[in-house]
mmCIF file of C-alpha atoms and ligand atoms in Angstrom:
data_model
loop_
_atom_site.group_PDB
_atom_site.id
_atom_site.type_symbol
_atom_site.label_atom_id
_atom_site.label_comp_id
_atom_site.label_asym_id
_atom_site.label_seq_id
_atom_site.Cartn_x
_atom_site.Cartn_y
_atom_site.Cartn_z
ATOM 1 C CA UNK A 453 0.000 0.000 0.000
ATOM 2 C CA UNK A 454 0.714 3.666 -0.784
ATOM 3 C CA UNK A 455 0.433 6.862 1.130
ATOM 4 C CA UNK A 456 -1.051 9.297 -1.728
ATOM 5 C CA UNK A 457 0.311 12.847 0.087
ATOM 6 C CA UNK A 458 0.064 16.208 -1.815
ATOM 7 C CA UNK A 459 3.890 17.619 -1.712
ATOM 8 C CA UNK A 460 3.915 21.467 -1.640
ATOM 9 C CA UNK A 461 7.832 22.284 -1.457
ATOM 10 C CA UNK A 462 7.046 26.300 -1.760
ATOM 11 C CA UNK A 463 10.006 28.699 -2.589
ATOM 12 C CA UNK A 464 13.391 29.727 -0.992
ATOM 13 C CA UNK A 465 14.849 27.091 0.700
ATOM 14 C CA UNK A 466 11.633 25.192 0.092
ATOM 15 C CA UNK A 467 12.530 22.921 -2.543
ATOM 16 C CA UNK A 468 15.761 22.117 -1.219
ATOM 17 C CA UNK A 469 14.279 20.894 2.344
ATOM 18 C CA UNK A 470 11.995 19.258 0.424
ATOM 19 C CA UNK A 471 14.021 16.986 -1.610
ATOM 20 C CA UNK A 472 15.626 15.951 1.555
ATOM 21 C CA UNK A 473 12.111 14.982 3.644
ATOM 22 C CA UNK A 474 10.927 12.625 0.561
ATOM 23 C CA UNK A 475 14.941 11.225 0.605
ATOM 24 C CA UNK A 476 14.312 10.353 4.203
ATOM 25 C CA UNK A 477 11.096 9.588 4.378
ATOM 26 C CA UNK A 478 11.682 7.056 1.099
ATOM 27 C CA UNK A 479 14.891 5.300 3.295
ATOM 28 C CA UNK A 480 11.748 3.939 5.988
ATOM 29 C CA UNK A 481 10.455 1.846 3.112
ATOM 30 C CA UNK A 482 7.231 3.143 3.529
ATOM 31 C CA UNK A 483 5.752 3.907 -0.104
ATOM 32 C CA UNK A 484 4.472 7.445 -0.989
ATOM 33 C CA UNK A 485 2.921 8.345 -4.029
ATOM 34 C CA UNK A 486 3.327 12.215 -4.316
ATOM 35 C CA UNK A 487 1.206 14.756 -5.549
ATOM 36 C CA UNK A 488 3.672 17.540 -6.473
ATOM 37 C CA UNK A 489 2.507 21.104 -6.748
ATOM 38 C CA UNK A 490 5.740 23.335 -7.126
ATOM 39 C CA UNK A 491 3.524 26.646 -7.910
ATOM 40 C CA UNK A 492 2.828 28.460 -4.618
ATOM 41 C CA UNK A 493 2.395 32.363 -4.005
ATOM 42 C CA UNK A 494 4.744 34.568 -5.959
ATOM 43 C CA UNK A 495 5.324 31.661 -8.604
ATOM 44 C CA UNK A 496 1.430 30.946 -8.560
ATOM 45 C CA UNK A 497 0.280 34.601 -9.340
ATOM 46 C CA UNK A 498 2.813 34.667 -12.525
ATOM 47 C CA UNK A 499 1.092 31.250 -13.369
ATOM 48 C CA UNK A 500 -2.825 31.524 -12.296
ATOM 49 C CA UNK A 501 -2.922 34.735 -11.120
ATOM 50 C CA UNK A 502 -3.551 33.629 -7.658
ATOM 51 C CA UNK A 503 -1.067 32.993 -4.640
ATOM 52 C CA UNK A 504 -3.324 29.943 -3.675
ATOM 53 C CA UNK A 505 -4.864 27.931 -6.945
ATOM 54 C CA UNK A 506 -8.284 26.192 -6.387
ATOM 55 C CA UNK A 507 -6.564 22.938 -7.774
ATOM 56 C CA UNK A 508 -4.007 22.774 -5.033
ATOM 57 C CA UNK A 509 -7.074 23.032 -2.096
ATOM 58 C CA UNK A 510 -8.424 20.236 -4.188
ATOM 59 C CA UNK A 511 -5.306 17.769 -4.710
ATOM 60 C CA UNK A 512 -5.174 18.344 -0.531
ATOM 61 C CA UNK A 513 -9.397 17.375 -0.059
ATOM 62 C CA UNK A 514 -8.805 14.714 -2.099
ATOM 63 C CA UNK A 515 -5.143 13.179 -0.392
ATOM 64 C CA UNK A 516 -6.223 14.475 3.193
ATOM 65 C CA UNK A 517 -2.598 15.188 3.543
ATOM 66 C CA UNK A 518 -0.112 17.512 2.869
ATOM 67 C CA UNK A 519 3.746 17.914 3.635
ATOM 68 C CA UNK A 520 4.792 22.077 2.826
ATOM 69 C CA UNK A 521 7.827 23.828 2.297
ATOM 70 C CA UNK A 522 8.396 27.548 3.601
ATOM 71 C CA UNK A 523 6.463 30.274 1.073
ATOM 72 C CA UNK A 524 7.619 33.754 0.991
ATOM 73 C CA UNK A 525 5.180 36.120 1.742
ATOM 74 C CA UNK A 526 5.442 39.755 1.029
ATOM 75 C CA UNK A 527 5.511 42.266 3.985
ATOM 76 C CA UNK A 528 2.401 45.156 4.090
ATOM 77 C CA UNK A 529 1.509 44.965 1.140
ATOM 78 C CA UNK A 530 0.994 42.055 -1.975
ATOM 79 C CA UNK A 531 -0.759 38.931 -1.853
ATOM 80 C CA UNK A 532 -2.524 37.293 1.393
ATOM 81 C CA UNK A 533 -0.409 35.045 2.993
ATOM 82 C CA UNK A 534 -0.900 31.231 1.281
ATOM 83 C CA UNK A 535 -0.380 29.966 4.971
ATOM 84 C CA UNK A 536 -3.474 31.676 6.460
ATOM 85 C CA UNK A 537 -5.525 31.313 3.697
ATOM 86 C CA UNK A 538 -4.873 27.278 3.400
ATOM 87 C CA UNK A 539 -5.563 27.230 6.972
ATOM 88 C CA UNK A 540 -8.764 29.190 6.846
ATOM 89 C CA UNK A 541 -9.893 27.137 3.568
ATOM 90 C CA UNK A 542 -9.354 23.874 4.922
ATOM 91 C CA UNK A 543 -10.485 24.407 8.540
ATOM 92 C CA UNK A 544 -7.164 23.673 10.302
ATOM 93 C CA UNK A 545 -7.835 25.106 13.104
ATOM 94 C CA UNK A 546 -5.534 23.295 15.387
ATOM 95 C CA UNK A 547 -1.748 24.570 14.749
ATOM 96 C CA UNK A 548 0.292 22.198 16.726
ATOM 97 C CA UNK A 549 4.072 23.118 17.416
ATOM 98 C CA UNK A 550 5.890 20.500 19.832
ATOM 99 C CA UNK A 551 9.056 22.271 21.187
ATOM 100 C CA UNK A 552 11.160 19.552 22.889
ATOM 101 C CA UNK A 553 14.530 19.725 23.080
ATOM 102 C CA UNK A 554 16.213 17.272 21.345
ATOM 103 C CA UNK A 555 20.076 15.324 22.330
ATOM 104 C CA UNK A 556 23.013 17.139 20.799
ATOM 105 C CA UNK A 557 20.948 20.219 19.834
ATOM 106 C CA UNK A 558 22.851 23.352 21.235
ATOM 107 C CA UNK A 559 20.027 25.399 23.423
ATOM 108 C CA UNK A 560 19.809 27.236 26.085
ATOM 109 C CA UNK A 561 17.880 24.924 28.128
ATOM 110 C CA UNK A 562 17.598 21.095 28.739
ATOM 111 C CA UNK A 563 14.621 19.265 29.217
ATOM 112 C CA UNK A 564 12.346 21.256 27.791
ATOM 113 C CA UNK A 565 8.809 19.562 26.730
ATOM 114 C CA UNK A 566 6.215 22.306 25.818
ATOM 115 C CA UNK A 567 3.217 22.055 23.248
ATOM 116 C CA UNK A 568 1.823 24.382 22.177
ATOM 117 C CA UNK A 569 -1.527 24.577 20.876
ATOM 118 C CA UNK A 570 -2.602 27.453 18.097
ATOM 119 C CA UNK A 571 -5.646 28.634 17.314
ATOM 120 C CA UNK A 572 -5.057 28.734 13.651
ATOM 121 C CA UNK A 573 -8.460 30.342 11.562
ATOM 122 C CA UNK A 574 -9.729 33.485 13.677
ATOM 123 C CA UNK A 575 -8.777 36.142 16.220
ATOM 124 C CA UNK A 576 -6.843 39.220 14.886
ATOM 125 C CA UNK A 577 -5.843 36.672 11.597
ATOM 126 C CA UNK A 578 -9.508 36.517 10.955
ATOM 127 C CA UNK A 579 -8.680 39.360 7.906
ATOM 128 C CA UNK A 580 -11.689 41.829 8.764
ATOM 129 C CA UNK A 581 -8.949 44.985 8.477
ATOM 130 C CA UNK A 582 -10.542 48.189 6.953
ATOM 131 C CA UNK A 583 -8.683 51.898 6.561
ATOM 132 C CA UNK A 584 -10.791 54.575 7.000
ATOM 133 C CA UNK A 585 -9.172 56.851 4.205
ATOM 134 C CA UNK A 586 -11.003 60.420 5.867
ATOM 135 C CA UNK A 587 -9.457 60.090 9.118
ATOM 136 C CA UNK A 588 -6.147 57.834 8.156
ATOM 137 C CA UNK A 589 -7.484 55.192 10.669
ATOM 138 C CA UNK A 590 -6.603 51.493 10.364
ATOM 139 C CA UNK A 591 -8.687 48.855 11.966
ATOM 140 C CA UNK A 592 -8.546 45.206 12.706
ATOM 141 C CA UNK A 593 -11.145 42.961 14.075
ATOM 142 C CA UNK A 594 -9.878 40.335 15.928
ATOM 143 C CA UNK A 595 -13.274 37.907 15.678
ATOM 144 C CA UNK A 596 -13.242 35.462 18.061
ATOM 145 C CA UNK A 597 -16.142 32.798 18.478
ATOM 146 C CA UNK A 598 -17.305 30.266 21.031
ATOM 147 C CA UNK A 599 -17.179 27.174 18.562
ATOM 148 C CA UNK A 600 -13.685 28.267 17.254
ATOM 149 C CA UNK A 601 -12.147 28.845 21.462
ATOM 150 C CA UNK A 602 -13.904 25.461 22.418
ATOM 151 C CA UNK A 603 -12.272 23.297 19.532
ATOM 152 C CA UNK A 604 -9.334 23.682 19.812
ATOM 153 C CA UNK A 605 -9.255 23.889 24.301
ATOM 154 C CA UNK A 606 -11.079 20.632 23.315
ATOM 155 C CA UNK A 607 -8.039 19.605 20.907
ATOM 156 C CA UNK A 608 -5.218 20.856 23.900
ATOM 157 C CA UNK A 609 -7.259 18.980 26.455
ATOM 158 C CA UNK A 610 -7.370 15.585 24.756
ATOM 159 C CA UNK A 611 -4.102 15.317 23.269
ATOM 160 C CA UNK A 612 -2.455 15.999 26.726
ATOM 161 C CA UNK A 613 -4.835 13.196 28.148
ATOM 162 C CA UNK A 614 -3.794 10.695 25.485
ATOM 163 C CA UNK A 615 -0.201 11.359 25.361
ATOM 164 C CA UNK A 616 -0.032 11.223 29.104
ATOM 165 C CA UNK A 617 1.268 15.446 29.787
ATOM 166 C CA UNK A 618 0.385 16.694 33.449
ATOM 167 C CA UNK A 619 -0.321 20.389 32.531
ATOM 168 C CA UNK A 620 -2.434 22.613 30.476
ATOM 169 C CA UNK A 621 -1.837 26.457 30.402
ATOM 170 C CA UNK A 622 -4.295 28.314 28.818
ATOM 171 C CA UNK A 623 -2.535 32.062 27.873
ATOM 172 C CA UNK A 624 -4.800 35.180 27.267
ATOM 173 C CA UNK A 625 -4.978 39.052 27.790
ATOM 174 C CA UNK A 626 -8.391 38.843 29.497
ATOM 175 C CA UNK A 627 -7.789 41.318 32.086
ATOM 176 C CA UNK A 628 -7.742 43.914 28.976
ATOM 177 C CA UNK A 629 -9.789 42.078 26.025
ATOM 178 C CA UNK A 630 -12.573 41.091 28.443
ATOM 179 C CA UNK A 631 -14.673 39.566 26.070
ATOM 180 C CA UNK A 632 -12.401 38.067 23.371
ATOM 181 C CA UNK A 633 -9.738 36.763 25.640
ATOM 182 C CA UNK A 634 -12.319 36.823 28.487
ATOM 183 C CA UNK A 635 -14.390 33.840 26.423
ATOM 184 C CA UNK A 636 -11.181 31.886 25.570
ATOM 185 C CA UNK A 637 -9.866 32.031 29.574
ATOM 186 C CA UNK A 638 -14.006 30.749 30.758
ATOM 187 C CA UNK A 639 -14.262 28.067 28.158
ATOM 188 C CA UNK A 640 -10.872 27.111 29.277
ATOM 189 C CA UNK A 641 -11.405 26.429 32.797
ATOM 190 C CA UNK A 642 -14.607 25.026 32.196
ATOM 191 C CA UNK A 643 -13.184 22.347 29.902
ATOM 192 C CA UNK A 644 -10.642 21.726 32.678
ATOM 193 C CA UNK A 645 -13.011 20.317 35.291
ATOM 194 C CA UNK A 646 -13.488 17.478 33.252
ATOM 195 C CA UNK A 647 -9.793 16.543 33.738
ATOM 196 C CA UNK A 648 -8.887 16.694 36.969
ATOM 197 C CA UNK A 649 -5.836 14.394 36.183
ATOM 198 C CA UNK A 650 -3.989 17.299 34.668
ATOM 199 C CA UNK A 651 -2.735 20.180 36.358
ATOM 200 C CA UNK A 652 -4.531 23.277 35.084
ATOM 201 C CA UNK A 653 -3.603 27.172 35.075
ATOM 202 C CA UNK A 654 -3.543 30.203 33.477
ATOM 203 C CA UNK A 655 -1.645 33.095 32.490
ATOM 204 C CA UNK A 656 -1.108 36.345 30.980
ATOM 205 C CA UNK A 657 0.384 36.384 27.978
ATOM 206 C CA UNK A 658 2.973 39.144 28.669
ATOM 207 C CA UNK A 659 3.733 37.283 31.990
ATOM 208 C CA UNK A 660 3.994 33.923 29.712
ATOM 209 C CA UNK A 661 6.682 35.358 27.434
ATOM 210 C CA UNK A 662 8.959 36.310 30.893
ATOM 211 C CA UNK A 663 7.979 32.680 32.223
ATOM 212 C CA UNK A 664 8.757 30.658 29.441
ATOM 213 C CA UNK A 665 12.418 32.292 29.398
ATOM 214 C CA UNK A 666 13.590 31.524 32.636
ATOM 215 C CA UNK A 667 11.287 28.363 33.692
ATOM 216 C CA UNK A 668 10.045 26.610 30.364
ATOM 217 C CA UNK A 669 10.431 23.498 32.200
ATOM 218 C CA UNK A 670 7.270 24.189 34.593
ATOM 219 C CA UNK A 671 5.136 24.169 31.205
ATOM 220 C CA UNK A 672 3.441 21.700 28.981
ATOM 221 C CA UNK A 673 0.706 22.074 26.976
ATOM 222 C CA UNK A 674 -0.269 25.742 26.395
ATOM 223 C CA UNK A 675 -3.351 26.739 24.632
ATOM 224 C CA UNK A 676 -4.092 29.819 23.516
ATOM 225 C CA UNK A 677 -5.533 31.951 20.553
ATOM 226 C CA UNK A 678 -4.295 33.509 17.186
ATOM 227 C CA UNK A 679 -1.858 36.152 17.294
ATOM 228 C CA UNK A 680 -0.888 34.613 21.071
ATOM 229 C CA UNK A 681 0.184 31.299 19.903
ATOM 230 C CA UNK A 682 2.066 32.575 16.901
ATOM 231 C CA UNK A 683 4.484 34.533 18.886
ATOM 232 C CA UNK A 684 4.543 31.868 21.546
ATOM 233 C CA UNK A 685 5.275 29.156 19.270
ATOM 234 C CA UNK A 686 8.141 31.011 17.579
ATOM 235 C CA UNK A 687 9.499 32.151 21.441
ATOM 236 C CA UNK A 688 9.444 28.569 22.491
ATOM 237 C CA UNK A 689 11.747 27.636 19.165
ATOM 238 C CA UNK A 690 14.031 29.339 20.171
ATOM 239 C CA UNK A 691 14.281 27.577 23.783
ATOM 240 C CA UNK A 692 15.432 24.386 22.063
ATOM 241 C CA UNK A 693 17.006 25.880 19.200
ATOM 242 C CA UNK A 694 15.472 27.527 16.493
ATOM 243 C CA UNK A 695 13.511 27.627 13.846
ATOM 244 C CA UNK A 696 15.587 25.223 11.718
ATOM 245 C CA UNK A 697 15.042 22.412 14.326
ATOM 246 C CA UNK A 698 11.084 22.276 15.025
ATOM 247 C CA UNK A 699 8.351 20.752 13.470
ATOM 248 C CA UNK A 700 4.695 22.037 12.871
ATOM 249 C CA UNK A 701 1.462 20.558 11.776
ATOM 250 C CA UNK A 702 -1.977 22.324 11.142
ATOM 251 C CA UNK A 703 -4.665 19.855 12.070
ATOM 252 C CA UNK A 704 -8.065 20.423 11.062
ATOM 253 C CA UNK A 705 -10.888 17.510 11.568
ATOM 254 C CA UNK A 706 -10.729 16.607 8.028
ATOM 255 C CA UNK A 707 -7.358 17.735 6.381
ATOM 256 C CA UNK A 708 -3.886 18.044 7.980
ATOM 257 C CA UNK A 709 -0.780 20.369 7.040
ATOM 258 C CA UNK A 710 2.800 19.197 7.671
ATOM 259 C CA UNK A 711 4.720 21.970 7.434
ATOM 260 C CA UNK A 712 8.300 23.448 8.119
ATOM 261 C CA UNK A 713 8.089 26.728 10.603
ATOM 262 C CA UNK A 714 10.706 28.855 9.479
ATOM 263 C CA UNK A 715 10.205 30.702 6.077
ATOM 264 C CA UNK A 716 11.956 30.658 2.740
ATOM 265 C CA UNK A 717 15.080 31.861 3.988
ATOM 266 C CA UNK A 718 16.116 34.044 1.084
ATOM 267 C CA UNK A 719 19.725 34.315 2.372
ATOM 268 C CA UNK A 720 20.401 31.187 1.572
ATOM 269 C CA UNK A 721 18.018 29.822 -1.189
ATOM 270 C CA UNK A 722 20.054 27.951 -3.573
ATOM 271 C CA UNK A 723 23.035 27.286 -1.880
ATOM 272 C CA UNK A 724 22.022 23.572 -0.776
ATOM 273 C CA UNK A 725 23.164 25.059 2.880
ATOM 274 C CA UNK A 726 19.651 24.919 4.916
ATOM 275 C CA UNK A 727 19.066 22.528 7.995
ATOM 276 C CA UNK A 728 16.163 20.628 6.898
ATOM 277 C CA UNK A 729 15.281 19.479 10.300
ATOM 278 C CA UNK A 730 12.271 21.253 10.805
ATOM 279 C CA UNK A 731 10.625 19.689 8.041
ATOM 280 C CA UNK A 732 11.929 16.078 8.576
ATOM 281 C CA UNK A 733 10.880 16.347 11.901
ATOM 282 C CA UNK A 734 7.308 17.622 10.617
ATOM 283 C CA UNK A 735 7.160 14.723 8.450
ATOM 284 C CA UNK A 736 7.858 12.488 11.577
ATOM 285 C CA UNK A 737 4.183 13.844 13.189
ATOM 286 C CA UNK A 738 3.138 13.105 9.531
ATOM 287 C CA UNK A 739 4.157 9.390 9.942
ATOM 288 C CA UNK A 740 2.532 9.342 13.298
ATOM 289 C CA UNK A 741 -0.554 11.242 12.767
ATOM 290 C CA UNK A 742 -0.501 7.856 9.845
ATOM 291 C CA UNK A 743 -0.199 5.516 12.340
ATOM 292 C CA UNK A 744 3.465 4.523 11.733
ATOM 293 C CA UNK A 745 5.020 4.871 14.998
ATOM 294 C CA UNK A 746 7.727 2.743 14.117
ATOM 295 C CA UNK A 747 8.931 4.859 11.080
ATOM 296 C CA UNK A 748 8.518 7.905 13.047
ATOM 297 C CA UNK A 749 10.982 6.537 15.847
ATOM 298 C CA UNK A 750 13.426 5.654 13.456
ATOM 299 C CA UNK A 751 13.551 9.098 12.069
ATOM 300 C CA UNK A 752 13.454 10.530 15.510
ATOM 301 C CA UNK A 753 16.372 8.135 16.766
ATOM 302 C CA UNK A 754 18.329 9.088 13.236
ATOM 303 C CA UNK A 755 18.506 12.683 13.981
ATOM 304 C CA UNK A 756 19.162 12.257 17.726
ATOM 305 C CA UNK A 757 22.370 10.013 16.376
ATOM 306 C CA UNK A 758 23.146 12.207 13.730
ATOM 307 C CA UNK A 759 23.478 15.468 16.444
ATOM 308 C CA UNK A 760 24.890 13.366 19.103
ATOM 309 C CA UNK A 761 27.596 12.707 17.037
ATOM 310 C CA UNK A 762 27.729 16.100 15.937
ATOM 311 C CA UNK A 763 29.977 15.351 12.661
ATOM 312 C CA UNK A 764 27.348 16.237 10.011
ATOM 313 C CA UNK A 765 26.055 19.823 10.737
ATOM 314 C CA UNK A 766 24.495 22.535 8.621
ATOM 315 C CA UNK A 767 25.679 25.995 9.044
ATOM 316 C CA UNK A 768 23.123 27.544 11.402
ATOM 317 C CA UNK A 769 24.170 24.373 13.539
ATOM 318 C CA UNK A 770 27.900 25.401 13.298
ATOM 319 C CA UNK A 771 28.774 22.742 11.058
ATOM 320 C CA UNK A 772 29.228 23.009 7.001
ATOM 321 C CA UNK A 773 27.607 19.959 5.868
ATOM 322 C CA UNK A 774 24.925 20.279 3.129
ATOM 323 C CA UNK A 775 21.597 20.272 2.559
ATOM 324 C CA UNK A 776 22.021 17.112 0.626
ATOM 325 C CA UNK A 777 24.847 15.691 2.418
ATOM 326 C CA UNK A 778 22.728 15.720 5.953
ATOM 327 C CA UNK A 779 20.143 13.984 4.062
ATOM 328 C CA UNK A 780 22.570 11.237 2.673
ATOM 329 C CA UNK A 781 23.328 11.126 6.437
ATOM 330 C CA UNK A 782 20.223 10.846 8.315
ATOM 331 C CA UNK A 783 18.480 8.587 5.627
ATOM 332 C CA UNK A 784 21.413 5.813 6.200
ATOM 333 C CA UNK A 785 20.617 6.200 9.520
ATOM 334 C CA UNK A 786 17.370 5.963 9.205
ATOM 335 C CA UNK A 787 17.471 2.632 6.780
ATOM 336 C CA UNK A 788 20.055 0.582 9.327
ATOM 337 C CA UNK A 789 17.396 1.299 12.404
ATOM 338 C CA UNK A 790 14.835 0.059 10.460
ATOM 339 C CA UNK A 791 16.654 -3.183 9.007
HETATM 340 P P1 NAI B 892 13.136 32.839 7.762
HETATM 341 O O1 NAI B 892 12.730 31.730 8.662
HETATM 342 O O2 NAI B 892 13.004 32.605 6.308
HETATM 343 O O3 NAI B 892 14.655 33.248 8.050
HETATM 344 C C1 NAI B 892 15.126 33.761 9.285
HETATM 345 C C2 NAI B 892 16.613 33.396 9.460
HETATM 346 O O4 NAI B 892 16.718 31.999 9.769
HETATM 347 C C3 NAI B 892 17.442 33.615 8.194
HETATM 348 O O5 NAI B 892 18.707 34.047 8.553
HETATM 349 C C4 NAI B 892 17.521 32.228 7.563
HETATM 350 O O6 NAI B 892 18.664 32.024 6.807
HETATM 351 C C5 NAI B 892 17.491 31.327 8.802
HETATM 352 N N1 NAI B 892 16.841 30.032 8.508
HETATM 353 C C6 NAI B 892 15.513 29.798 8.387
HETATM 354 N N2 NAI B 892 15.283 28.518 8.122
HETATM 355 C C7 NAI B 892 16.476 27.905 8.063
HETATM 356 C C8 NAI B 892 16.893 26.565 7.805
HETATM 357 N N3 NAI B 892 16.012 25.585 7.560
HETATM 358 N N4 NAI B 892 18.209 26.292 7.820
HETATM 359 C C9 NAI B 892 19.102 27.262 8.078
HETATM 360 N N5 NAI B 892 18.780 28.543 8.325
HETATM 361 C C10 NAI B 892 17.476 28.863 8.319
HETATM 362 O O7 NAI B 892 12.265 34.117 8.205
HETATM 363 P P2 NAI B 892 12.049 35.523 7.509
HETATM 364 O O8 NAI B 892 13.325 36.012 6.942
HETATM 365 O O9 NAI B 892 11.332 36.302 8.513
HETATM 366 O O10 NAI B 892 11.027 35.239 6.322
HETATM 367 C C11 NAI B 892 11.398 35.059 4.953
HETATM 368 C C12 NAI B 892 10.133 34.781 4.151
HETATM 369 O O11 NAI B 892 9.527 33.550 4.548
HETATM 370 C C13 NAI B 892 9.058 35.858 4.313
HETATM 371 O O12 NAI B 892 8.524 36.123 3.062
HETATM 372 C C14 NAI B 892 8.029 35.200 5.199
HETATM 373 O O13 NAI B 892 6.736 35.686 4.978
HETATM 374 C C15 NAI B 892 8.131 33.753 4.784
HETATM 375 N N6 NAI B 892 7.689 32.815 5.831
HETATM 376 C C16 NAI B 892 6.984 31.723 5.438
HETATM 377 C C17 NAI B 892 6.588 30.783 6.348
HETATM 378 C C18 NAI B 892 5.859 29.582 5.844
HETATM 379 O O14 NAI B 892 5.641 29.437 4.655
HETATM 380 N N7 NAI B 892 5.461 28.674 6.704
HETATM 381 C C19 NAI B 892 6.871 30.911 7.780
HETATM 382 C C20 NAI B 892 7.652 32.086 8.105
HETATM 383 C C21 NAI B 892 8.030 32.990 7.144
HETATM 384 MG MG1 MG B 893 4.602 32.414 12.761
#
């Protein structure tokens, strides 16, 4: 049998990281039968005149599945980001980032194990922004609704339960945004009561940020909404060492999104020099979200070798192996565990 997966590898770095996700994910034995769309926002508008084309939503609602590369956005002006507008099309509301560190991964802390839990369609990403051209004011609406906060409290809740965390943090601003953030915080400690097994608490979000720098390891699972989570999620990269090292998924009840986090890294497209961790290790909660635990260990296990050893590292690592060579690398690796 064949996993039919839609294979978006984006632009920048995109392709290359790409090429070296399907080289490791091919050394499992696992068989994939890819459904390659290379035209994604700047290259898409030259092509279809859209950033997003309708027949990439559909290759994804017919596979289910997707595995993405980083797509360059452009900043305040241009085109609306292909990442919100995938996520808002295909209801992936859940935007799961797992920041653990992993062996032989220079960070600044050890032992960290957060989740963290995104609310991925609404909020201030909802895209109700007006300018009032009279009085040269700008506006925002960040739209938040019961049904939206409770799915994905619902989503934090039950994935701590089944992969056996002890806390949930739910993050908000609702002593300020009393009814937005107010909602969220309520529907969050209602939902708790019906888990008394896990240690429950909130906090602030500004108070989160200071927190998670000096005591990440007193956190799990955090939930929280929009514009919260995608600064948190970023933040808690960086505790176990960057955005070239962890994954991301967007989860939605019908459709998922494996994705890498960091972007298209125009400094150094081309130059077969970027650490395709992230993505490998978003194509590991790909295998698992398939059911293939055993896959997904090996390619775990492979990169915990492969930076224990600490012979084959790409620049931002210290190191000056490539793109290609790491992959060469990890998918050996990755072959002999599984043999
Ligand atoms: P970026 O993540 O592309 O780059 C930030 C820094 O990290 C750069 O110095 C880059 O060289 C380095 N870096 C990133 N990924 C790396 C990797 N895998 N290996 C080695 N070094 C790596 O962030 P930036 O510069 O803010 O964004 C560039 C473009 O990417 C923008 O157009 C942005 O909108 C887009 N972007 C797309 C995302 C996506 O498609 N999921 C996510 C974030 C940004
Ligand atoms: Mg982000």
């Amino acid at each position: 049998m064949s996993y039919r997966i839609t294979l978006l590898p984006g632009d920048g770095i995109g392709p290359e990281v790409t090429k070296a996700t399907v080289r490791v994910l091919e050394a499992t034995g696992l068989e994939f039968d890819w459904v390659r769309h290379e035209n994604l926002g700047a290259a898409a508008v030259e092509k279809y005149g859209v950033p997003l084309p309708e027949h990439v939503i559909d290759s994804i609602r017919s596979t289910r599945i997707a595995l993405k590369g980083p797509v360059t956005t452009p900043v305040g002006k241009g085109f609306k980001s292909v990442n919100v507008t995938l996520r808002q099309k295909l209801d992936l509301y859940a935007n799961v980032r797992p920041c653990k560190t992993l062996p032989g991964i220079k960070s600044a802390f050890k032992d960290v194990d957060l989740m963290i839990f995104r609310e991925n369609t609404e909020g201030l990403y909802s895209g109700l922004e007006s300018y009032d051209e009279r009085h040269d004011i700008a506006d925002s609406i960040a739209r938040i609704s019961k049904a939206g906060s409770q799915r994905i409290i619902n989503f934090c809740f039950e994935y701590s339960r089944t992969h056996g965390y002890d806390k949930v943090t739910v993050v908000h601003k609702a002593n300020i945004l009393k009814l937005t953030s107010g909602m969220f915080l309520r529907l969050a400690q209602d939902r708790a009561v019906q888990y008394p097994e896990l240690q429950f608490n909130d906090r602030i979000i500004d108070n989160m940020c200071m927190q998670l720098v000096v005591r990440p390891q007193d956190y799990n699972c955090i939930v929280t909404t929009n514009l919260f989570g995608d600064i948190l999620s970023d933040l808690a990269a960086g505790l176990v060492g960057g955005l070239g090292v962890v994954a991301g998924a967007n989860i939605g009840d019908d459709y998922a999104v494996f994705e890498a986090v960091h972007g298209s890294a125009p400094d150094i497209a081309g130059q077969n020099k970027a650490n395709p961790t992230a993505l490998i290790r978003s194509a590991e909660m790909m295998l698992r979200h398939l059911g293939e635990s055993k896959a997904a260990d090996a390619l775990h296990d492979a990169l915990v070798d492969i930076y224990t050893e600490g012979i084959y590292l790409t620049g931002d690592q210290g190191g000056t192996t490539s793109t290609d060579e790491f992959a060469t690398q990890l998918a050996t690796r990755v072959k002999a565990l599984l043999n």
